[in-house]
Coordinates of N, CA and C in Angstrom, one line a residue:
X111 N 90.0 7.8 74.0 CA 90.3 6.4 74.4 C 91.4 6.4 75.4
X112 N 92.3 7.4 75.3 CA 93.5 7.5 76.2 C 92.9 7.7 77.6
X113 N 91.9 8.6 77.8 CA 91.3 8.8 79.1 C 90.7 7.6 79.6
X114 N 90.0 6.7 78.8 CA 89.4 5.5 79.2 C 90.5 4.5 79.8
X115 N 91.7 4.5 79.1 CA 92.7 3.7 79.6 C 93.2 4.1 80.9
X116 N 93.3 5.4 81.1 CA 93.7 6.0 82.5 C 92.7 5.6 83.5
X117 N 91.4 5.7 83.1 CA 90.3 5.4 84.1 C 90.4 3.9 84.4
X118 N 90.6 3.0 83.5 CA 90.7 1.6 83.8 C 91.9 1.4 84.8
X119 N 93.0 2.1 84.6 CA 94.1 1.9 85.4 C 93.8 2.3 86.9
X120 N 93.1 3.5 87.0 CA 92.8 4.0 88.3 C 91.8 3.1 89.0
X121 N 90.7 2.7 88.3 CA 89.6 2.0 89.0 C 89.9 0.5 89.1
X122 N 90.6 -0.1 88.2 CA 90.8 -1.6 88.2 C 92.2 -2.0 88.5
X123 N 93.1 -1.0 88.5 CA 94.5 -1.4 88.6 C 95.0 -2.2 87.4
X124 N 94.4 -1.9 86.3 CA 94.8 -2.7 85.1 C 94.9 -1.8 83.9
X125 N 96.0 -1.9 83.1 CA 96.1 -1.2 81.9 C 96.1 -2.1 80.7
X126 N 95.2 -1.8 79.8 CA 95.0 -2.7 78.6 C 96.1 -2.6 77.6
X127 N 96.5 -3.8 77.1 CA 97.4 -3.8 76.0 C 96.6 -3.5 74.7
X128 N 95.4 -4.0 74.6 CA 94.6 -3.8 73.4 C 93.5 -2.8 73.8
X129 N 93.7 -1.6 73.5 CA 92.7 -0.5 73.9 C 91.3 -0.8 73.2
X130 N 91.3 -1.4 72.1 CA 90.1 -1.7 71.4 C 89.1 -2.6 72.2
X131 N 89.7 -3.5 73.0 CA 88.8 -4.3 73.8 C 88.1 -3.5 74.8
X132 N 88.7 -2.5 75.4 CA 88.1 -1.7 76.4 C 87.0 -0.8 75.8
X133 N 87.3 -0.3 74.6 CA 86.3 0.5 73.9 C 85.0 -0.3 73.6
X134 N 85.3 -1.5 73.1 CA 84.1 -2.4 72.8 C 83.3 -2.7 74.1
X135 N 84.0 -3.0 75.2 CA 83.3 -3.3 76.4 C 82.4 -2.2 76.9
X136 N 82.8 -1.0 76.6 CA 82.0 0.2 77.1 C 80.9 0.6 76.1
X137 N 80.8 -0.1 75.0 CA 79.8 0.2 73.9 C 78.6 -0.6 74.0
X138 N 77.5 0.0 74.3 CA 76.2 -0.7 74.3 C 75.7 -0.9 72.9
X139 N 74.9 -2.0 72.7 CA 74.4 -2.3 71.4 C 73.6 -1.2 70.7
X140 N 73.0 -0.3 71.6 CA 72.2 0.8 71.0 C 73.1 1.8 70.2
X141 N 74.4 1.8 70.5 CA 75.3 2.7 69.8 C 75.8 2.1 68.5
X142 N 75.4 0.8 68.2 CA 75.7 0.2 66.9 C 77.1 -0.3 66.9
X143 N 77.5 -0.8 65.8 CA 78.9 -1.2 65.6 C 79.3 -2.4 66.5
X144 N 80.6 -2.3 66.9 CA 81.2 -3.4 67.7 C 80.8 -3.3 69.2
X145 N 79.7 -3.9 69.6 CA 79.2 -3.7 71.0 C 79.7 -4.8 71.9
X146 N 79.2 -4.7 73.2 CA 79.8 -5.4 74.3 C 79.1 -6.7 74.7
X147 N 78.1 -7.2 73.9 CA 77.3 -8.3 74.4 C 78.1 -9.6 74.5
X148 N 79.0 -9.9 73.5 CA 79.8 -11.1 73.6 C 80.8 -11.0 74.8
X149 N 81.4 -9.9 75.0 CA 82.3 -9.7 76.1 C 81.6 -9.8 77.4
X150 N 80.3 -9.4 77.5 CA 79.5 -9.5 78.7 C 79.3 -11.0 79.0
X151 N 79.0 -11.8 78.0 CA 78.9 -13.2 78.2 C 80.1 -13.9 78.8
X152 N 81.3 -13.5 78.2 CA 82.5 -14.0 78.7 C 82.8 -13.6 80.1
X153 N 82.6 -12.3 80.4 CA 82.9 -11.7 81.7 C 82.0 -12.3 82.8
X154 N 80.8 -12.6 82.5 CA 79.8 -13.2 83.4 C 80.4 -14.5 83.9
X155 N 80.9 -15.4 83.0 CA 81.5 -16.7 83.4 C 82.8 -16.5 84.2
X156 N 83.6 -15.6 83.7 CA 84.9 -15.4 84.3 C 84.8 -14.9 85.8
X157 N 83.9 -13.9 85.9 CA 83.6 -13.3 87.2 C 83.1 -14.4 88.2
X158 N 82.2 -15.2 87.7 CA 81.6 -16.2 88.6 C 82.7 -17.2 89.1
X159 N 83.6 -17.5 88.2 CA 84.7 -18.4 88.5 C 85.6 -17.8 89.6
X160 N 86.0 -16.6 89.4 CA 86.9 -15.9 90.4 C 86.2 -15.7 91.7
X161 N 85.0 -15.3 91.7 CA 84.2 -15.2 93.0 C 84.1 -16.5 93.7
X162 N 83.7 -17.6 92.9 CA 83.6 -18.9 93.5 C 84.9 -19.3 94.1
X163 N 86.0 -19.1 93.5 CA 87.3 -19.5 94.0 C 87.6 -18.7 95.3
X164 N 87.3 -17.4 95.3 CA 87.6 -16.6 96.5 C 86.8 -17.1 97.7
X165 N 85.5 -17.4 97.4 CA 84.7 -17.9 98.5 C 85.2 -19.3 99.0
X166 N 85.6 -20.1 98.1 CA 86.1 -21.5 98.4 C 87.3 -21.4 99.3
X167 N 88.2 -20.4 99.0 CA 89.4 -20.2 99.8 C 89.1 -19.6 101.2
X168 N 88.2 -18.6 101.2 CA 87.9 -17.9 102.5 C 87.1 -18.7 103.4
X169 N 86.2 -19.6 103.0 CA 85.3 -20.3 103.8 C 85.5 -21.8 103.7
X170 N 86.6 -22.3 104.2 CA 86.9 -23.7 104.0 C 85.9 -24.7 104.6
X171 N 85.1 -24.2 105.6 CA 84.1 -25.1 106.2 C 82.7 -25.0 105.7
X172 N 82.5 -24.0 104.8 CA 81.1 -23.7 104.4 C 80.6 -24.8 103.4
X173 N 79.3 -25.2 103.6 CA 78.8 -26.2 102.6 C 78.5 -25.6 101.3
X174 N 78.3 -26.5 100.3 CA 78.1 -26.1 98.9 C 77.0 -25.1 98.7
X175 N 75.8 -25.4 99.4 CA 74.7 -24.6 99.3 C 74.9 -23.1 99.7
X176 N 75.6 -23.0 100.8 CA 76.0 -21.6 101.3 C 76.9 -20.9 100.4
X177 N 77.9 -21.6 99.9 CA 78.8 -21.0 98.9 C 78.0 -20.5 97.7
X178 N 77.1 -21.3 97.2 CA 76.3 -21.0 96.0 C 75.5 -19.8 96.2
X179 N 74.9 -19.7 97.4 CA 74.0 -18.5 97.7 C 74.9 -17.2 97.8
X180 N 76.0 -17.4 98.5 CA 76.9 -16.2 98.6 C 77.4 -15.8 97.2
X181 N 77.8 -16.7 96.4 CA 78.2 -16.3 95.0 C 77.1 -15.6 94.3
X182 N 75.9 -16.1 94.4 CA 74.7 -15.5 93.7 C 74.5 -14.1 94.2
X183 N 74.6 -13.9 95.5 CA 74.4 -12.6 96.0 C 75.4 -11.6 95.6
X184 N 76.6 -12.1 95.3 CA 77.7 -11.2 94.9 C 77.7 -10.8 93.4
X185 N 77.2 -11.7 92.6 CA 77.3 -11.5 91.2 C 75.9 -11.1 90.6
X186 N 74.9 -11.0 91.5 CA 73.6 -10.6 90.9 C 73.6 -9.2 90.4
X187 N 72.6 -8.9 89.6 CA 72.6 -7.6 88.9 C 72.7 -6.4 89.8
X188 N 72.0 -6.4 90.9 CA 72.0 -5.2 91.8 C 73.4 -5.0 92.3
X189 N 74.1 -6.1 92.7 CA 75.5 -5.9 93.2 C 76.4 -5.4 92.1
X190 N 76.3 -5.9 90.9 CA 77.1 -5.4 89.8 C 76.8 -4.0 89.5
X191 N 75.5 -3.6 89.5 CA 75.2 -2.2 89.3 C 75.8 -1.3 90.3
X192 N 75.8 -1.6 91.5 CA 76.4 -0.8 92.6 C 77.9 -0.6 92.3
X193 N 78.6 -1.7 92.0 CA 80.0 -1.7 91.7 C 80.3 -0.8 90.5
X194 N 79.5 -1.0 89.5 CA 79.7 -0.2 88.2 C 79.5 1.3 88.5
X195 N 78.5 1.7 89.3 CA 78.3 3.1 89.7 C 79.5 3.6 90.5
X196 N 80.0 2.8 91.4 CA 81.1 3.2 92.2 C 82.4 3.5 91.4
X197 N 82.5 2.7 90.3 CA 83.6 2.8 89.4 C 83.5 3.8 88.3
X198 N 82.4 4.5 88.3 CA 82.2 5.6 87.3 C 81.8 5.2 85.9
X199 N 81.1 4.0 85.8 CA 80.6 3.6 84.5 C 79.6 4.5 83.8
X200 N 78.7 5.2 84.5 CA 77.8 6.0 83.8 C 78.4 7.1 82.9
X201 N 79.6 7.6 83.3 CA 80.2 8.6 82.5 C 81.1 8.0 81.4
X202 N 81.2 6.7 81.4 CA 82.1 6.1 80.4 C 81.3 5.3 79.3
X203 N 80.1 5.0 79.5 CA 79.3 4.2 78.5 C 79.1 4.9 77.2
X204 N 79.1 4.1 76.2 CA 78.8 4.6 74.8 C 77.4 4.1 74.5
X205 N 76.4 5.0 74.5 CA 75.0 4.6 74.2 C 74.5 5.3 73.0
X206 N 73.5 4.7 72.4 CA 72.8 5.3 71.3 C 71.9 6.5 71.8
X207 N 71.5 7.3 70.9 CA 70.7 8.5 71.3 C 69.5 8.2 72.1
X208 N 68.8 7.1 71.7 CA 67.6 6.7 72.4 C 67.8 6.4 73.8
X209 N 68.9 5.6 74.1 CA 69.2 5.2 75.5 C 69.7 6.4 76.3
X210 N 70.4 7.3 75.6 CA 70.9 8.5 76.3 C 69.7 9.3 76.8
X211 N 68.7 9.5 75.9 CA 67.5 10.3 76.2 C 66.7 9.7 77.3
X212 N 66.7 8.4 77.4 CA 65.8 7.7 78.4 C 66.6 7.4 79.7
X213 N 67.8 7.9 79.8 CA 68.6 7.7 81.0 C 69.2 6.3 81.1
X214 N 69.6 5.7 80.0 CA 70.2 4.4 80.0 C 71.4 4.3 80.8
X215 N 72.2 5.4 80.9 CA 73.4 5.3 81.7 C 73.2 5.1 83.2
X216 N 71.9 5.2 83.6 CA 71.6 5.0 85.0 C 71.0 3.6 85.2
X217 N 70.6 2.9 84.1 CA 69.9 1.7 84.2 C 70.8 0.6 84.7
X218 N 70.3 -0.1 85.7 CA 71.1 -1.2 86.4 C 71.5 -2.3 85.4
X219 N 70.6 -2.7 84.5 CA 70.9 -3.8 83.6 C 72.1 -3.4 82.7
X220 N 72.1 -2.1 82.2 CA 73.1 -1.7 81.3 C 74.4 -1.5 82.0
X221 N 74.4 -1.0 83.2 CA 75.6 -0.9 84.0 C 76.2 -2.2 84.4
X222 N 75.4 -3.1 84.8 CA 75.9 -4.5 85.2 C 76.5 -5.2 84.0
X223 N 75.8 -5.1 82.9 CA 76.3 -5.8 81.7 C 77.7 -5.2 81.2
X224 N 77.8 -3.8 81.3 CA 79.0 -3.2 81.0 C 80.2 -3.6 81.9
X225 N 79.9 -3.7 83.2 CA 80.9 -4.2 84.1 C 81.4 -5.6 83.7
X226 N 80.5 -6.5 83.5 CA 80.8 -7.8 83.1 C 81.6 -7.8 81.8
X227 N 81.3 -6.9 80.8 CA 82.0 -6.8 79.6 C 83.4 -6.4 79.8
X228 N 83.6 -5.4 80.7 CA 85.0 -4.9 80.9 C 85.8 -6.1 81.6
X229 N 85.2 -6.8 82.5 CA 85.9 -7.9 83.1 C 86.2 -9.0 82.0
X230 N 85.3 -9.2 81.1 CA 85.6 -10.1 80.0 C 86.7 -9.6 79.1
X231 N 86.8 -8.3 78.9 CA 87.8 -7.7 78.1 C 89.2 -7.9 78.8
X232 N 89.2 -7.7 80.1 CA 90.4 -7.9 80.9 C 90.9 -9.4 80.8
X233 N 89.9 -10.3 80.9 CA 90.3 -11.7 80.8 C 90.9 -12.0 79.4
X234 N 90.3 -11.4 78.3 CA 90.9 -11.7 77.0 C 92.3 -11.0 76.9
X235 N 92.4 -9.8 77.5 CA 93.6 -9.1 77.3 C 94.8 -9.6 78.1
X236 N 94.5 -10.1 79.3 CA 95.6 -10.5 80.2 C 95.4 -11.9 80.8
X237 N 94.3 -12.6 80.6 CA 94.1 -13.9 81.1 C 93.5 -13.9 82.6
X238 N 93.3 -15.1 83.1 CA 92.7 -15.2 84.4 C 93.6 -14.6 85.5
X239 N 94.9 -14.7 85.3 CA 95.8 -14.1 86.4 C 95.7 -12.6 86.4
X240 N 95.4 -12.0 85.3 CA 95.2 -10.5 85.3 C 93.8 -10.2 85.9
X241 N 92.8 -11.0 85.6 CA 91.5 -10.7 86.1 C 91.3 -10.9 87.6
X242 N 91.9 -11.9 88.1 CA 91.7 -12.3 89.5 C 92.0 -11.1 90.5
X243 N 93.1 -10.4 90.4 CA 93.3 -9.2 91.3 C 92.3 -8.1 91.1
X244 N 91.8 -7.9 89.8 CA 90.9 -6.9 89.5 C 89.5 -7.2 90.3
X245 N 89.1 -8.4 90.2 CA 87.8 -8.8 90.9 C 88.0 -8.7 92.4
X246 N 89.1 -9.1 92.9 CA 89.3 -9.0 94.4 C 89.4 -7.6 94.8
X247 N 89.9 -6.7 94.0 CA 89.9 -5.3 94.3 C 88.5 -4.7 94.3
X248 N 87.7 -5.0 93.3 CA 86.4 -4.5 93.2 C 85.5 -5.0 94.3
X249 N 85.7 -6.2 94.7 CA 84.9 -6.9 95.7 C 85.5 -6.9 97.1
X250 N 86.6 -6.1 97.3 CA 87.3 -6.1 98.6 C 86.4 -6.1 99.8
X251 N 85.7 -5.0 100.0 CA 84.8 -4.9 101.2 C 83.7 -5.9 101.3
X252 N 83.2 -6.2 100.1 CA 82.1 -7.2 100.1 C 82.5 -8.6 100.5
X253 N 83.7 -8.9 100.1 CA 84.3 -10.2 100.5 C 84.7 -10.3 102.0
X254 N 85.0 -9.1 102.5 CA 85.4 -9.0 103.9 C 84.2 -9.0 104.8
X255 N 83.1 -8.7 104.3 CA 81.9 -8.5 105.1 C 80.7 -9.4 104.6
X256 N 81.0 -10.7 104.4 CA 80.0 -11.6 103.9 C 78.9 -11.8 104.8
X257 N 77.6 -11.8 104.3 CA 76.5 -12.0 105.2 C 76.4 -13.4 105.8
X258 N 75.7 -13.5 106.9 CA 75.5 -14.8 107.6 C 74.7 -15.7 106.7
X259 N 74.8 -17.0 107.0 CA 74.1 -18.0 106.2 C 72.6 -17.7 106.2
X260 N 72.0 -17.4 107.4 CA 70.6 -17.2 107.5 C 70.1 -16.0 106.7
X261 N 71.0 -15.0 106.6 CA 70.6 -13.7 105.9 C 70.5 -13.9 104.4
X262 N 71.0 -15.0 103.9 CA 71.0 -15.2 102.4 C 69.7 -16.0 102.0
X263 N 69.0 -16.6 102.9 CA 67.8 -17.4 102.5 C 66.7 -16.4 102.1
X264 N 66.0 -16.8 101.0 CA 64.9 -16.1 100.5 C 63.7 -16.3 101.4
X265 N 62.6 -15.4 101.4 CA 61.5 -15.6 102.3 C 60.8 -16.9 102.2
X266 N 60.6 -17.5 101.0 CA 59.9 -18.7 100.8 C 60.7 -19.9 101.6
X267 N 62.0 -19.9 101.4 CA 62.8 -20.9 102.1 C 62.7 -20.7 103.6
X268 N 62.8 -19.5 104.1 CA 62.7 -19.2 105.5 C 61.4 -19.6 106.1
X269 N 60.3 -19.3 105.4 CA 59.0 -19.6 105.8 C 58.8 -21.2 105.9
X270 N 59.2 -21.9 104.9 CA 59.1 -23.3 104.9 C 59.9 -23.9 106.0
X271 N 61.1 -23.5 106.3 CA 61.9 -24.0 107.4 C 61.2 -23.7 108.7
X272 N 60.7 -22.5 108.9 CA 60.0 -22.1 110.1 C 58.8 -23.0 110.4
X273 N 58.0 -23.2 109.4 CA 56.8 -24.1 109.5 C 57.2 -25.5 109.8
X274 N 58.2 -26.0 109.1 CA 58.6 -27.4 109.4 C 59.1 -27.6 110.8
X275 N 59.8 -26.6 111.3 CA 60.3 -26.6 112.7 C 59.2 -26.7 113.7
X276 N 58.1 -26.1 113.4 CA 56.9 -26.0 114.3 C 55.9 -27.2 114.0
X277 N 56.3 -28.0 113.0 CA 55.4 -29.1 112.7 C 54.1 -28.7 112.0
X278 N 54.1 -27.6 111.3 CA 52.9 -27.1 110.6 C 53.0 -27.4 109.2
X279 N 51.8 -27.4 108.5 CA 51.8 -27.7 107.0 C 52.6 -26.7 106.2
X280 N 53.0 -27.1 105.1 CA 53.6 -26.1 104.2 C 52.7 -25.1 103.6
X281 N 53.1 -23.9 103.3 CA 52.3 -22.8 102.8 C 51.7 -23.2 101.4
X282 N 50.5 -22.6 101.2 CA 49.9 -22.7 99.9 C 49.8 -21.4 99.2
X283 N 50.3 -21.3 98.0 CA 50.3 -20.0 97.2 C 49.3 -20.1 96.1
X284 N 48.5 -19.1 96.0 CA 47.5 -19.0 95.0 C 47.5 -17.7 94.2
X285 N 47.4 -17.8 92.9 CA 47.3 -16.6 92.1 C 46.0 -15.9 92.2
X286 N 46.0 -14.7 92.7 CA 44.8 -13.9 92.9 C 44.4 -13.1 91.7
X287 N 45.4 -12.5 91.1 CA 45.1 -11.6 90.0 C 46.4 -11.3 89.2
X288 N 46.2 -10.9 87.9 CA 47.2 -10.5 87.0 C 46.7 -9.2 86.3
X289 N 47.5 -8.1 86.5 CA 47.1 -6.9 85.9 C 48.2 -6.3 85.0
X290 N 47.8 -5.4 84.1 CA 48.8 -4.8 83.2 C 48.9 -5.5 81.9
X291 N 49.7 -4.8 81.0 CA 49.9 -5.3 79.6 C 50.9 -6.5 79.7
X292 N 51.0 -7.2 78.6 CA 51.8 -8.4 78.6 C 53.3 -8.2 78.9
X293 N 53.8 -7.1 78.5 CA 55.3 -6.8 78.7 C 55.5 -6.1 80.1
X294 N 54.4 -5.8 80.8 CA 54.6 -5.1 82.1 C 53.4 -5.6 83.0
X295 N 53.4 -6.8 83.3 CA 52.4 -7.4 84.2 C 52.7 -7.3 85.7
X296 N 51.7 -7.3 86.5 CA 51.8 -7.3 87.9 C 51.0 -8.5 88.5
X297 N 51.6 -9.3 89.2 CA 51.0 -10.5 89.8 C 50.6 -10.3 91.2
X298 N 49.5 -10.8 91.7 CA 49.1 -10.8 93.1 C 48.9 -12.2 93.5
X299 N 49.7 -12.6 94.6 CA 49.7 -14.0 95.1 C 49.3 -13.9 96.5
X300 N 48.4 -14.9 96.9 CA 48.1 -15.1 98.4 C 48.9 -16.2 98.9
X301 N 49.2 -16.2 100.2 CA 49.9 -17.2 100.9 C 49.1 -17.6 102.1
X302 N 48.7 -18.9 102.3 CA 47.9 -19.3 103.4 C 48.5 -20.6 103.9
X303 N 48.2 -20.9 105.2 CA 48.7 -22.1 105.9 C 47.5 -22.8 106.5
X304 N 47.3 -24.1 106.1 CA 46.2 -24.8 106.6 C 46.1 -24.8 108.1
X305 N 44.9 -24.6 108.7 CA 44.7 -24.5 110.1 C 45.0 -23.2 110.7
X306 N 45.4 -22.2 109.9 CA 45.7 -20.8 110.4 C 44.7 -19.9 109.7
X307 N 44.3 -18.9 110.4 CA 43.4 -17.9 109.8 C 44.1 -16.8 109.0
X308 N 45.4 -16.6 109.3 CA 46.1 -15.6 108.7 C 46.4 -15.9 107.2
X309 N 46.2 -14.9 106.4 CA 46.5 -14.9 104.9 C 47.3 -13.7 104.6
X310 N 48.4 -13.8 103.8 CA 49.2 -12.7 103.4 C 49.1 -12.6 101.9
X311 N 49.3 -11.4 101.3 CA 49.3 -11.3 99.9 C 50.6 -10.5 99.5
X312 N 51.1 -10.8 98.3 CA 52.2 -10.1 97.8 C 52.1 -9.8 96.3
X313 N 52.7 -8.7 95.8 CA 52.7 -8.4 94.4 C 54.1 -8.3 93.9
X314 N 54.2 -8.5 92.6 CA 55.5 -8.5 91.9 C 55.4 -8.5 90.4
X315 N 56.5 -8.2 89.8 CA 56.5 -8.2 88.3 C 56.6 -9.7 87.7
X316 N 56.7 -10.6 88.6 CA 56.7 -12.0 88.1 C 56.0 -12.8 89.2
X317 N 55.5 -14.0 88.9 CA 54.9 -14.9 89.9 C 55.8 -15.2 91.0
X318 N 57.0 -15.5 90.7 CA 58.0 -15.8 91.7 C 58.2 -14.6 92.7
X319 N 58.3 -13.4 92.1 CA 58.5 -12.3 93.0 C 57.3 -12.0 93.9
X320 N 56.1 -12.2 93.4 CA 54.9 -12.1 94.2 C 54.8 -13.1 95.3
X321 N 55.2 -14.3 95.0 CA 55.3 -15.4 96.0 C 56.2 -15.0 97.1
X322 N 57.4 -14.5 96.7 CA 58.4 -14.1 97.7 C 57.8 -13.0 98.6
X323 N 57.1 -12.1 98.0 CA 56.6 -11.0 98.8 C 55.5 -11.5 99.7
X324 N 54.7 -12.4 99.3 CA 53.6 -13.0 100.1 C 54.2 -13.8 101.3
X325 N 55.3 -14.5 101.0 CA 56.0 -15.3 102.0 C 56.6 -14.4 103.1
X326 N 57.1 -13.2 102.6 CA 57.7 -12.3 103.6 C 56.6 -11.7 104.5
X327 N 55.4 -11.5 103.9 CA 54.3 -11.0 104.7 C 53.9 -12.0 105.7
X328 N 53.9 -13.3 105.4 CA 53.5 -14.4 106.3 C 54.5 -14.5 107.4
X329 N 55.8 -14.4 107.1 CA 56.8 -14.4 108.1 C 56.6 -13.3 109.1
X330 N 56.3 -12.1 108.6 CA 56.1 -10.9 109.5 C 54.9 -11.2 110.4
X331 N 53.8 -11.9 109.9 CA 52.7 -12.2 110.8 C 53.1 -13.2 111.8
X332 N 53.9 -14.2 111.4 CA 54.3 -15.2 112.4 C 55.2 -14.6 113.5
X333 N 55.9 -13.6 113.1 CA 56.8 -13.0 114.1 C 56.1 -11.9 114.9
X334 N 54.9 -11.5 114.5 CA 54.2 -10.4 115.1 C 53.6 -10.8 116.5

């Protein structure tokens, strides 16, 4: 545990008063005992608040929709997983034998949850004033290089706006097929625009993901 405390100080610039909080934050439920799910819940909310506050201060002219999309991009699972890997979480996690054998220490969901749990633990240990500099430290470069408004829009939104600007009908999405078992399905969706011959298809693990892929394909056709 002493080494974990030193790691926390190096990576986050924070030293815990209650070492047990850090130990719990790094313990996945597969390891049994006092695991990190409640801390993850708290950290998720606290992180969102600090990031929202940082964006509000840095972008005084940005509309609410842009701020919301920026926050979502910064706190989504993939972003948290990257930060967790950069901070050395895979070597610190306490996992059950099953998760260890299946490579759980590399799994994005486990890494992102553990990062949120540690942030929740810092919040409990030191309050929001202790958490704020930790989050700003972790997100330093990401906050300095925020994407443009247009880059944050998903393919369905971009396609709809492109069609409306050209006075064209909105796209129609249709479910073409569903394959795989209930817990691992793959959806295939087609995207068509009335009056146009072009049709694009997309696949994904959810209907929404497949629609986004189909919309991206249609955008590529419009730009081609």
